[in-house]
């Protein structure tokens, strides 16, 4: 598995990177004791069960069961091969891995490879060819510098027919793969054409920063054509699970301490030019639950800054509700004046003013109350009462009493009413809200509701339970970590009852004999994927290092007695059958076997 890269190179890469730093690119981790915990990147969950052990350099999700080392993580998260994961970790740690890094591709997925080739093609056309002049002129009109064009991998799809198709066919890609990439359309006669022509091209990447699709911005004035065209959904591109600039923004989120959600690509770029590096945007559609969960894994601090026009503000309302439904977020909302979008605001008022808008983001309650005030004529008593009633319903949902009190004070002063009178309505709605919440919370979730709240049940859950035998796990741990324990077990000709545990013991024997400095972390890369979970369970269980020969004997005896218990159970069932059929000989035979096994059990109790 690891033959493509020298083992010493793999060890060098693994030993010079901290798994916490790599996984932090995908998950916001919080230190709890000796471990780091966060929300699992492999399945949706409300309570963090994803654990990273810095000392042992392993990760484990106790919700879905996935676990392993730094290479395993990237293989699972980015669908990489083992050599590709080593390359990616080496890039992260700025480690040169020699000829391999120069000769092998960064990715094996053919659709990602095609999209990466297309991204490079579009970018070269834009910045260095005559065919790209229309795109470059438009880019300069929008004040897009070379640094911006490079950072966002912006390109241009030329007007000429099928230049990309010709280019990629020249690299020996199969038509069926090209068609599956989403970059081409096919006529009824079977002829293929470039999907994008005469458009400024925005590269859409996944979490690992690999190109998976594109969005093309129309340059012509022909309004019969769509302003933006996106790649269709493919095996590597699902709009609901992609956010523009996410792979870069999540790095900036550590220093800026938030992510800023925008409506469009140009808004993200305008914010980037204004010094806000943590900007992201959805794919021209409404925010999805999956995208909200992606954000939650990175940070709880989200600022929403959609366009300042009416559709943009309505979209902000929907987004706030979606975040509130998910829970656990600290939201800020920016509504720019004069119905400007972020790009227009930066151009009109400049960088400093825009940064002040971000710093002064409203709370969701402030945002709602401002919107509510515009809905009513507050000079009319009847409408003012309706406004106050609706405002109390909103404030009643706040869990923080200090926050409730703050808004009560503000509304009382603004509307010239007593705070006590507002409190009466507030308490009424608070009781109603709590009663509704209690009623909902008291219901028993059915299976569908459970999966909706906690994500789909892992397909391999049953296997995890079977392959997490505490007794065999302890013996395997000692077999691997202690030469004395290993010799003791081998001398007593011990065999693990479970074939997978036995296979791992045999693999470790071979591995330790053929490697000068064998480690569990390096061993993980040389065993079948279906066996890795057993090793991770053993390493993450925080096993005691100390042991005695007596402990080993007791563990072996426990396994023997487990077999005795199983035999007894089977014999008791057979005895019942024999009694029903009045088979005297069989009753006597089974009874003798049961007595013999019970004597063995008795000897166990006397120890």
Coordinates of C-alpha atoms in Angstrom, one line a residue:
X1 CA 0.0 0.0 0.0
X2 CA 2.8 2.4 0.9
X3 CA 5.4 1.2 -1.6
X4 CA 5.1 4.2 -3.9
X5 CA 6.7 6.4 -1.2
X6 CA 9.6 5.3 0.9
X7 CA 8.6 4.3 4.4
X8 CA 11.2 6.6 6.0
X9 CA 9.5 9.5 4.0
X10 CA 6.1 8.5 5.3
X11 CA 7.4 8.4 8.9
X12 CA 9.1 11.8 8.4
X13 CA 5.8 13.3 7.2
X14 CA 3.8 11.8 10.0
X15 CA 6.2 12.7 12.7
X16 CA 6.5 16.3 11.6
X17 CA 2.9 17.2 11.6
X18 CA 0.4 17.4 14.5
X19 CA -2.9 15.7 13.7
X20 CA -4.7 18.4 15.7
X21 CA -3.5 21.1 13.3
X22 CA -4.5 19.1 10.3
X23 CA -8.0 18.2 11.5
X24 CA -8.5 21.8 12.8
X25 CA -8.7 22.7 9.1
X26 CA -12.0 20.8 9.0
X27 CA -13.3 20.9 12.6
X28 CA -13.3 23.5 15.4
X29 CA -11.7 21.5 18.2
X30 CA -12.0 22.3 21.9
X31 CA -9.5 20.8 24.4
X32 CA -11.2 18.6 27.1
X33 CA -8.7 17.0 29.4
X34 CA -6.0 15.3 27.3
X35 CA -8.2 15.1 24.2
X36 CA -9.7 17.5 21.7
X37 CA -13.4 17.2 20.8
X38 CA -15.6 18.7 18.0
X39 CA -18.5 18.0 15.7
X40 CA -17.9 15.0 13.4
X41 CA -17.0 15.9 9.8
X42 CA -18.3 12.5 8.6
X43 CA -21.9 12.6 9.9
X44 CA -24.2 15.3 11.4
X45 CA -24.6 15.4 15.1
X46 CA -25.8 17.8 17.8
X47 CA -23.5 16.7 20.6
X48 CA -19.8 16.4 19.8
X49 CA -18.5 12.9 19.7
X50 CA -15.5 13.4 17.5
X51 CA -12.3 13.0 19.5
X52 CA -8.6 13.7 18.7
X53 CA -5.9 12.3 20.9
X54 CA -2.8 14.5 20.4
X55 CA -0.5 12.3 22.4
X56 CA -1.2 9.2 20.3
X57 CA -2.0 11.1 17.1
X58 CA -5.3 9.3 16.5
X59 CA -8.8 10.5 15.9
X60 CA -12.1 8.6 16.7
X61 CA -15.8 9.4 16.3
X62 CA -17.8 7.6 19.0
X63 CA -20.9 8.4 17.0
X64 CA -20.2 7.0 13.6
X65 CA -17.2 4.9 14.4
X66 CA -14.7 6.3 12.0
X67 CA -11.1 6.6 13.3
X68 CA -7.5 6.4 12.4
X69 CA -4.4 8.6 12.0
X70 CA -3.8 11.8 10.0
X71 CA -3.5 9.9 6.7
X72 CA -6.7 8.0 7.3
X73 CA -8.5 11.2 8.1
X74 CA -7.7 12.8 4.8
X75 CA -8.4 9.6 2.9
X76 CA -11.9 9.5 4.4
X77 CA -12.6 13.3 4.2
X78 CA -11.2 14.0 0.7
X79 CA -11.6 10.6 -0.9
X80 CA -7.8 10.4 -1.4
X81 CA -5.6 7.4 -1.9
X82 CA -2.9 6.7 0.7
X83 CA -0.1 8.2 -1.3
X84 CA -2.2 11.3 -2.1
X85 CA -2.9 11.7 1.6
X86 CA 0.8 11.6 2.4
X87 CA 1.4 14.2 -0.3
X88 CA -1.3 16.5 1.2
X89 CA 0.1 16.2 4.7
X90 CA 3.6 16.8 3.3
X91 CA 2.3 20.0 1.6
X92 CA 0.6 21.1 4.9
X93 CA 3.9 20.6 6.8
X94 CA 6.0 22.1 4.0
X95 CA 8.0 18.9 3.6
X96 CA 9.6 18.0 0.3
X97 CA 9.0 14.3 -0.5
X98 CA 11.2 14.1 -3.5
X99 CA 10.5 12.6 -6.9
X100 CA 7.0 11.3 -5.9
X101 CA 5.7 14.9 -5.4
X102 CA 6.8 15.9 -8.8
X103 CA 5.7 12.8 -10.8
X104 CA 2.4 11.8 -9.2
X105 CA -0.9 13.7 -9.5
X106 CA -2.5 15.4 -6.4
X107 CA -5.7 13.5 -6.8
X108 CA -7.0 10.3 -8.3
X109 CA -10.7 11.1 -8.7
X110 CA -11.0 11.5 -12.5
X111 CA -13.8 14.1 -12.2
X112 CA -11.7 16.3 -9.8
X113 CA -8.7 15.9 -12.1
X114 CA -10.8 17.1 -15.1
X115 CA -12.2 20.1 -13.1
X116 CA -8.7 21.0 -11.9
X117 CA -7.4 20.9 -15.5
X118 CA -10.3 23.1 -16.6
X119 CA -9.6 25.6 -13.8
X120 CA -6.0 25.9 -14.9
X121 CA -7.1 26.2 -18.5
X122 CA -9.7 29.0 -17.9
X123 CA -7.2 30.9 -15.7
X124 CA -4.4 30.8 -18.3
X125 CA -6.9 31.9 -21.1
X126 CA -7.9 34.9 -18.9
X127 CA -4.4 36.1 -17.9
X128 CA -2.2 35.2 -20.8
X129 CA -4.1 34.8 -24.2
X130 CA -5.7 37.1 -26.7
X131 CA -8.8 34.9 -26.5
X132 CA -9.1 36.0 -22.8
X133 CA -9.0 39.7 -23.4
X134 CA -12.8 40.2 -23.0
X135 CA -12.7 38.5 -19.7
X136 CA -9.6 40.4 -18.5
X137 CA -11.1 43.8 -19.5
X138 CA -14.3 42.9 -17.5
X139 CA -12.1 41.8 -14.6
X140 CA -10.2 45.1 -14.6
X141 CA -13.5 47.1 -14.8
X142 CA -14.5 45.2 -11.6
X143 CA -11.2 46.2 -10.1
X144 CA -9.9 42.6 -9.9
X145 CA -6.2 42.6 -9.5
X146 CA -3.8 39.8 -10.5
X147 CA -3.6 38.8 -6.8
X148 CA -7.4 38.4 -6.6
X149 CA -7.6 36.5 -9.9
X150 CA -4.9 34.1 -8.6
X151 CA -6.3 33.7 -5.1
X152 CA -9.9 32.9 -6.3
X153 CA -8.7 31.0 -9.3
X154 CA -10.8 33.1 -11.6
X155 CA -10.7 32.4 -15.3
X156 CA -12.5 33.0 -18.6
X157 CA -14.4 30.6 -20.9
X158 CA -13.7 32.0 -24.4
X159 CA -16.4 32.6 -27.0
X160 CA -14.9 30.1 -29.5
X161 CA -16.6 26.8 -29.6
X162 CA -15.2 23.8 -27.9
X163 CA -11.7 25.0 -27.0
X164 CA -11.9 23.3 -23.6
X165 CA -13.2 20.1 -25.2
X166 CA -10.3 20.1 -27.7
X167 CA -7.8 20.8 -24.9
X168 CA -9.0 18.0 -22.6
X169 CA -9.4 15.5 -25.4
X170 CA -5.8 16.3 -26.3
X171 CA -4.9 15.0 -22.8
X172 CA -6.5 11.7 -23.6
X173 CA -9.5 12.0 -21.3
X174 CA -12.4 9.7 -22.3
X175 CA -15.6 11.4 -23.5
X176 CA -17.7 9.6 -20.9
X177 CA -15.6 11.1 -18.1
X178 CA -15.6 14.5 -19.8
X179 CA -19.4 14.4 -20.0
X180 CA -19.7 13.2 -16.4
X181 CA -17.6 16.2 -15.2
X182 CA -20.5 18.6 -16.0
X183 CA -18.3 20.8 -18.2
X184 CA -20.0 19.8 -21.4
X185 CA -23.4 19.3 -22.9
X186 CA -24.4 16.7 -25.4
X187 CA -26.8 17.1 -28.3
X188 CA -29.4 14.5 -29.3
X189 CA -27.0 13.4 -32.0
X190 CA -24.4 12.7 -29.4
X191 CA -22.1 15.6 -30.2
X192 CA -20.4 17.3 -27.2
X193 CA -20.1 21.1 -26.7
X194 CA -18.4 23.3 -24.1
X195 CA -21.1 24.3 -21.5
X196 CA -19.5 27.6 -20.7
X197 CA -18.7 30.3 -23.3
X198 CA -17.9 34.0 -23.0
X199 CA -18.2 33.9 -19.2
X200 CA -16.0 34.9 -16.3
X201 CA -15.4 31.7 -14.5
X202 CA -15.4 31.3 -10.7
X203 CA -13.8 28.0 -9.6
X204 CA -15.9 26.1 -7.0
X205 CA -13.8 23.9 -4.6
X206 CA -14.5 21.4 -1.9
X207 CA -13.2 21.5 1.6
X208 CA -9.9 20.2 0.5
X209 CA -9.5 23.1 -2.0
X210 CA -9.9 20.8 -5.0
X211 CA -11.9 22.1 -8.0
X212 CA -15.3 20.3 -8.3
X213 CA -17.3 22.7 -10.4
X214 CA -17.7 26.3 -11.8
X215 CA -20.0 29.3 -11.9
X216 CA -19.8 31.4 -15.1
X217 CA -20.8 35.0 -15.1
X218 CA -22.3 36.3 -18.3
X219 CA -20.2 39.1 -20.0
X220 CA -22.6 39.9 -22.9
X221 CA -25.5 42.3 -22.5
X222 CA -27.9 39.7 -23.9
X223 CA -30.4 39.4 -21.0
X224 CA -32.0 36.4 -22.5
X225 CA -29.0 34.5 -21.2
X226 CA -28.8 33.7 -17.5
X227 CA -26.5 36.0 -15.6
X228 CA -24.9 33.1 -13.9
X229 CA -24.6 29.4 -15.0
X230 CA -23.4 26.8 -12.5
X231 CA -22.0 23.3 -13.2
X232 CA -24.7 20.7 -12.9
X233 CA -24.5 18.4 -9.9
X234 CA -22.1 15.5 -10.4
X235 CA -20.5 12.8 -8.3
X236 CA -18.1 15.4 -6.8
X237 CA -20.3 18.5 -6.9
X238 CA -23.4 18.8 -4.7
X239 CA -24.6 22.4 -4.4
X240 CA -26.1 21.8 -1.0
X241 CA -22.7 20.8 0.3
X242 CA -20.4 23.4 -1.2
X243 CA -19.7 26.9 -0.1
X244 CA -17.7 29.4 -2.3
X245 CA -14.2 30.2 -0.8
X246 CA -14.9 27.9 2.2
X247 CA -11.5 26.1 2.1
X248 CA -9.7 29.4 2.4
X249 CA -12.2 31.2 4.7
X250 CA -12.1 28.6 7.4
X251 CA -8.3 29.3 7.8
X252 CA -9.0 33.0 8.2
X253 CA -11.8 32.2 10.7
X254 CA -9.1 31.4 13.3
X255 CA -7.7 34.9 13.3
X256 CA -10.9 36.8 12.5
X257 CA -12.9 34.6 14.9
X258 CA -15.9 34.4 12.6
X259 CA -17.2 33.5 9.2
X260 CA -19.1 36.0 7.1
X261 CA -21.9 34.6 4.9
X262 CA -22.6 36.5 1.6
X263 CA -25.1 36.0 -1.2
X264 CA -22.7 36.2 -4.2
X265 CA -19.2 35.6 -5.3
X266 CA -18.4 39.2 -6.0
X267 CA -19.5 40.1 -2.5
X268 CA -17.0 37.6 -1.1
X269 CA -14.3 39.1 -3.3
X270 CA -15.2 42.7 -2.4
X271 CA -15.0 41.7 1.3
X272 CA -11.7 40.0 0.7
X273 CA -10.3 43.2 -0.8
X274 CA -11.7 45.1 2.2
X275 CA -9.6 42.9 4.5
X276 CA -12.4 40.4 5.4
X277 CA -10.8 37.1 4.5
X278 CA -13.4 34.8 6.1
X279 CA -16.1 35.4 3.5
X280 CA -18.2 32.6 2.0
X281 CA -21.2 32.3 -0.2
X282 CA -23.8 29.6 -1.1
X283 CA -24.2 28.5 -4.6
X284 CA -26.8 31.1 -5.7
X285 CA -29.5 29.2 -3.8
X286 CA -31.0 29.3 -0.3
X287 CA -28.8 28.2 2.5
X288 CA -29.1 24.4 3.3
X289 CA -29.0 22.4 6.5
X290 CA -25.8 20.7 5.3
X291 CA -24.1 24.1 4.7
X292 CA -25.2 25.2 8.2
X293 CA -23.6 22.1 9.7
X294 CA -20.4 22.7 7.7
X295 CA -20.2 26.2 9.3
X296 CA -21.0 24.8 12.7
X297 CA -18.0 22.5 12.6
X298 CA -15.7 25.5 12.0
X299 CA -17.0 28.2 14.3
X300 CA -20.2 29.2 16.2
X301 CA -19.6 32.9 15.3
X302 CA -21.4 33.7 12.0
X303 CA -22.1 37.1 10.5
X304 CA -24.8 37.2 7.8
X305 CA -24.3 40.0 5.2
X306 CA -26.7 39.6 2.3
X307 CA -27.7 42.3 -0.1
X308 CA -29.4 45.3 1.4
X309 CA -32.4 45.2 -1.0
X310 CA -35.7 43.7 0.0
X311 CA -35.0 40.2 -1.4
X312 CA -31.6 40.2 0.4
X313 CA -33.1 41.1 3.7
X314 CA -35.9 38.5 3.4
X315 CA -33.1 36.0 2.6
X316 CA -31.3 37.1 5.8
X317 CA -34.5 36.4 7.8
X318 CA -34.7 32.9 6.4
X319 CA -31.0 32.3 7.1
X320 CA -31.4 33.5 10.7
X321 CA -34.3 31.1 11.2
X322 CA -32.2 28.2 9.8
X323 CA -29.3 29.0 12.1
X324 CA -31.6 29.3 15.1
X325 CA -33.2 26.0 14.3
X326 CA -29.8 24.3 14.3
X327 CA -28.9 26.0 17.6
X328 CA -25.5 26.7 19.1
X329 CA -24.6 29.8 17.0
X330 CA -23.6 33.3 18.0
X331 CA -25.2 35.2 15.1
X332 CA -24.6 38.7 13.8
X333 CA -26.6 40.4 11.0
X334 CA -25.4 43.3 8.8
X335 CA -28.0 45.3 6.8
X336 CA -26.2 47.8 4.6
X337 CA -27.9 51.2 4.0
X338 CA -29.4 52.4 0.7
X339 CA -30.2 48.8 -0.3
X340 CA -26.5 48.3 -1.3
X341 CA -24.8 44.9 -1.7
X342 CA -21.4 44.5 -0.1
X343 CA -19.6 45.1 -3.4
X344 CA -21.4 48.3 -4.1
X345 CA -21.0 49.5 -0.5
X346 CA -17.2 49.0 -0.6
X347 CA -16.9 50.8 -3.9
X348 CA -19.0 53.7 -2.6
X349 CA -17.9 54.1 1.0
X350 CA -14.5 52.3 1.2
X351 CA -12.8 49.7 3.2
X352 CA -12.9 51.2 6.7
X353 CA -16.6 52.0 6.6
X354 CA -17.3 48.5 5.5
X355 CA -15.2 47.0 8.3
X356 CA -17.2 49.2 10.8
X357 CA -20.4 47.6 9.4
X358 CA -19.0 44.1 10.1
X359 CA -17.9 45.1 13.6
X360 CA -21.3 46.6 14.3
X361 CA -23.4 43.6 13.2
X362 CA -26.8 43.4 14.8
X363 CA -28.0 40.6 17.0
X364 CA -30.8 38.5 15.4
X365 CA -33.2 40.1 17.9
X366 CA -32.1 43.6 17.0
X367 CA -32.4 42.7 13.3
X368 CA -35.9 41.3 13.9
X369 CA -37.1 44.3 15.9
X370 CA -35.8 46.8 13.3
X371 CA -37.6 44.8 10.6
X372 CA -40.8 44.7 12.7
X373 CA -40.8 48.4 13.4
X374 CA -40.8 49.1 9.7
X375 CA -43.8 46.8 9.3
X376 CA -46.1 49.0 11.5
X377 CA -47.0 52.6 11.7
X378 CA -45.9 53.3 15.2
X379 CA -47.7 56.7 15.3
X380 CA -51.0 54.7 15.2
X381 CA -51.9 53.3 18.6
X382 CA -53.6 50.2 17.2
X383 CA -50.5 49.3 15.1
X384 CA -48.2 50.2 17.9
X385 CA -50.0 47.7 20.2
X386 CA -49.7 45.0 17.4
X387 CA -46.0 45.8 17.2
X388 CA -45.4 45.5 20.9
X389 CA -47.4 42.2 21.1
X390 CA -45.3 40.7 18.3
X391 CA -42.1 42.0 19.8
X392 CA -42.9 40.4 23.1
X393 CA -43.4 37.1 21.3
X394 CA -40.0 37.3 19.8
X395 CA -38.2 38.3 23.1
X396 CA -40.0 35.6 25.0
X397 CA -38.0 33.0 23.0
X398 CA -34.7 34.4 24.3
X399 CA -33.1 32.1 26.9
X400 CA -30.9 34.7 28.5
X401 CA -32.8 36.8 31.1
X402 CA -30.2 39.6 30.8
X403 CA -30.8 39.8 27.1
X404 CA -34.6 39.9 27.6
X405 CA -34.2 42.7 30.1
X406 CA -32.0 44.7 27.7
X407 CA -34.6 44.6 25.0
X408 CA -37.5 45.3 27.4
X409 CA -35.7 48.5 28.5
X410 CA -35.0 49.6 25.0
X411 CA -38.5 49.1 23.7
X412 CA -40.1 50.7 26.8
X413 CA -37.9 53.8 26.2
X414 CA -38.5 53.9 22.5
X415 CA -42.2 53.5 22.6
X416 CA -42.8 55.4 25.9
X417 CA -44.5 52.6 27.7
X418 CA -43.8 51.1 31.1
X419 CA -41.4 48.2 31.4
X420 CA -43.8 46.5 33.9
X421 CA -46.6 46.4 31.4
X422 CA -44.4 44.8 28.8
X423 CA -43.3 42.2 31.3
X424 CA -46.9 41.0 31.7
X425 CA -47.2 40.1 28.1
X426 CA -43.6 38.8 28.1
X427 CA -44.4 36.3 30.9
X428 CA -47.6 35.2 29.2
X429 CA -45.7 34.4 26.0
X430 CA -42.9 32.9 27.9
X431 CA -45.2 30.4 29.6
X432 CA -46.8 29.6 26.2
X433 CA -43.4 29.1 24.6
X434 CA -42.1 26.9 27.5
X435 CA -45.3 24.8 27.4
X436 CA -45.0 24.3 23.7
X437 CA -41.3 23.4 24.1
X438 CA -42.0 21.0 27.0
X439 CA -44.8 19.3 24.9
X440 CA -42.5 18.9 22.0
X441 CA -39.6 17.7 24.1
X442 CA -41.8 15.2 25.8
X443 CA -42.7 13.4 22.6
X444 CA -41.0 10.1 21.9
X445 CA -39.0 10.4 18.7
X446 CA -39.8 7.8 16.1
X447 CA -36.9 6.4 14.0
X448 CA -37.3 8.9 11.2
X449 CA -37.3 11.9 13.6
X450 CA -34.2 10.5 15.3
X451 CA -32.3 10.2 12.1
X452 CA -33.4 13.8 11.1
X453 CA -32.0 15.1 14.4
X454 CA -28.9 13.0 14.6
X455 CA -28.0 12.3 11.0
X456 CA -28.4 8.9 9.3
X457 CA -27.6 5.9 11.5
X458 CA -24.1 4.6 10.5
X459 CA -24.3 1.5 8.3
X460 CA -21.5 -0.2 10.2
X461 CA -22.8 0.4 13.7
X462 CA -23.5 -3.3 14.3
X463 CA -19.9 -4.3 13.2
X464 CA -18.5 -1.7 15.5
X465 CA -20.3 -3.3 18.5
X466 CA -19.0 -6.8 17.5
X467 CA -15.4 -5.7 16.9
X468 CA -15.1 -3.8 20.2
X469 CA -14.6 -6.7 22.6
X470 CA -12.9 -5.2 25.8
X471 CA -11.1 -8.5 26.7
X472 CA -9.7 -9.2 23.3
X473 CA -8.9 -5.5 22.8
X474 CA -6.9 -5.5 26.0
X475 CA -4.9 -8.6 25.1
X476 CA -4.3 -7.3 21.6
X477 CA -3.0 -4.0 23.1
X478 CA -0.6 -5.9 25.3
X479 CA 0.4 -8.2 22.4
X480 CA 1.4 -5.1 20.4
X481 CA 2.9 -2.9 23.1
X482 CA 4.7 -5.5 25.3
X483 CA 7.3 -8.0 24.1
X484 CA 6.9 -9.9 27.4
X485 CA 3.1 -10.2 27.0
X486 CA 3.5 -11.2 23.4
X487 CA 6.0 -13.9 24.3
X488 CA 3.8 -15.1 27.1
X489 CA 0.8 -15.4 24.8
X490 CA 2.8 -17.2 22.1
X491 CA 4.4 -19.6 24.6
X492 CA 0.9 -20.6 25.8
X493 CA -0.3 -21.0 22.2
X494 CA -3.0 -18.5 22.7
X495 CA -5.3 -17.8 19.7
X496 CA -7.8 -14.9 19.7
X497 CA -11.4 -16.3 19.4
X498 CA -12.3 -13.6 16.8
X499 CA -10.6 -14.1 13.5
X500 CA -10.0 -10.3 12.9
X501 CA -8.2 -10.0 16.2
X502 CA -6.1 -13.1 15.4
X503 CA -5.3 -11.7 11.9
X504 CA -4.1 -8.4 13.5
X505 CA -1.9 -10.3 15.9
X506 CA -0.3 -12.2 12.9
X507 CA 0.1 -9.0 10.9
X508 CA 1.8 -7.2 13.8
X509 CA 4.2 -10.1 14.2
X510 CA 5.2 -9.8 10.6
X511 CA 5.3 -6.0 10.7
X512 CA 7.5 -5.9 13.8
X513 CA 9.9 -8.4 12.4
X514 CA 10.3 -6.5 9.1
X515 CA 10.5 -3.0 10.5
X516 CA 13.4 -1.6 12.5
X517 CA 11.3 0.8 14.6
X518 CA 7.7 -0.5 14.4
X519 CA 5.0 1.9 15.7
X520 CA 1.2 1.5 16.0
X521 CA 0.7 4.6 13.9
X522 CA 2.8 3.3 11.0
X523 CA 1.3 -0.2 11.4
X524 CA -2.1 1.4 10.7
X525 CA -1.1 2.2 7.2
X526 CA -0.2 -1.4 6.4
X527 CA -3.3 -3.2 7.4
X528 CA -6.7 -3.6 5.7
X529 CA -9.1 -0.8 6.2
X530 CA -11.8 -3.1 7.8
X531 CA -9.3 -4.0 10.6
X532 CA -8.1 -0.4 11.4
X533 CA -11.1 0.3 13.7
X534 CA -10.0 -2.4 16.1
X535 CA -6.5 -0.8 16.5
X536 CA -8.0 2.7 16.9
X537 CA -10.4 1.4 19.6
X538 CA -7.5 -0.1 21.5
X539 CA -5.3 3.0 21.2
X540 CA -8.1 5.5 22.1
X541 CA -9.3 3.4 25.1
X542 CA -6.4 4.8 27.3
X543 CA -5.3 1.4 28.3
X544 CA -3.0 1.1 31.4
X545 CA 0.6 0.3 30.5
X546 CA 1.2 -1.8 33.7
X547 CA 0.1 -5.4 33.7
X548 CA 1.1 -8.8 35.2
X549 CA 1.1 -12.4 34.1
X550 CA -1.9 -12.9 36.4
X551 CA -3.9 -10.3 34.5
X552 CA -3.1 -12.0 31.2
X553 CA -4.2 -15.4 32.7
X554 CA -7.4 -13.8 34.0
X555 CA -8.2 -12.3 30.5
X556 CA -7.6 -15.6 28.8
X557 CA -9.7 -17.4 31.4
X558 CA -12.5 -14.8 30.9
X559 CA -12.5 -15.7 27.2
X560 CA -12.6 -19.4 28.0
X561 CA -15.5 -18.9 30.4
X562 CA -17.3 -16.9 27.8
X563 CA -17.1 -20.0 25.6
X564 CA -18.3 -22.2 28.5
X565 CA -21.3 -19.8 29.1
X566 CA -22.2 -20.0 25.4
X567 CA -22.1 -23.8 25.4
X568 CA -24.2 -23.9 28.6
X569 CA -26.8 -21.7 27.0
X570 CA -27.0 -23.9 24.0
X571 CA -27.2 -27.0 26.1
X572 CA -30.0 -25.5 28.3
X573 CA -32.0 -24.9 25.1
X574 CA -31.4 -28.5 23.9
X575 CA -32.5 -29.8 27.3
X576 CA -35.8 -28.0 27.1
X577 CA -36.3 -29.5 23.6
X578 CA -35.5 -33.0 24.9
X579 CA -37.9 -32.6 27.8
X580 CA -40.7 -31.6 25.5
X581 CA -40.1 -34.8 23.4
X582 CA -39.7 -36.9 26.6
X583 CA -36.3 -38.2 25.2
X584 CA -34.9 -39.8 28.4
X585 CA -31.5 -40.8 26.9
X586 CA -30.9 -37.3 25.5
X587 CA -32.0 -35.7 28.8
X588 CA -29.4 -37.7 30.6
X589 CA -26.6 -37.0 28.2
X590 CA -27.3 -33.3 28.1
X591 CA -27.6 -33.1 31.9
X592 CA -24.2 -34.7 32.3
X593 CA -22.6 -32.2 29.9
X594 CA -24.3 -29.3 31.8
X595 CA -23.0 -30.6 35.2
X596 CA -19.4 -30.9 33.7
X597 CA -19.5 -27.3 32.5
X598 CA -21.0 -26.1 35.8
X599 CA -18.0 -27.8 37.6
X600 CA -15.7 -25.7 35.4
X601 CA -17.6 -22.6 36.3
X602 CA -17.3 -23.5 40.0
X603 CA -13.6 -23.9 39.6
X604 CA -13.6 -20.4 38.1
X605 CA -15.5 -19.0 41.2
X606 CA -13.0 -20.7 43.5
X607 CA -10.1 -18.9 42.0

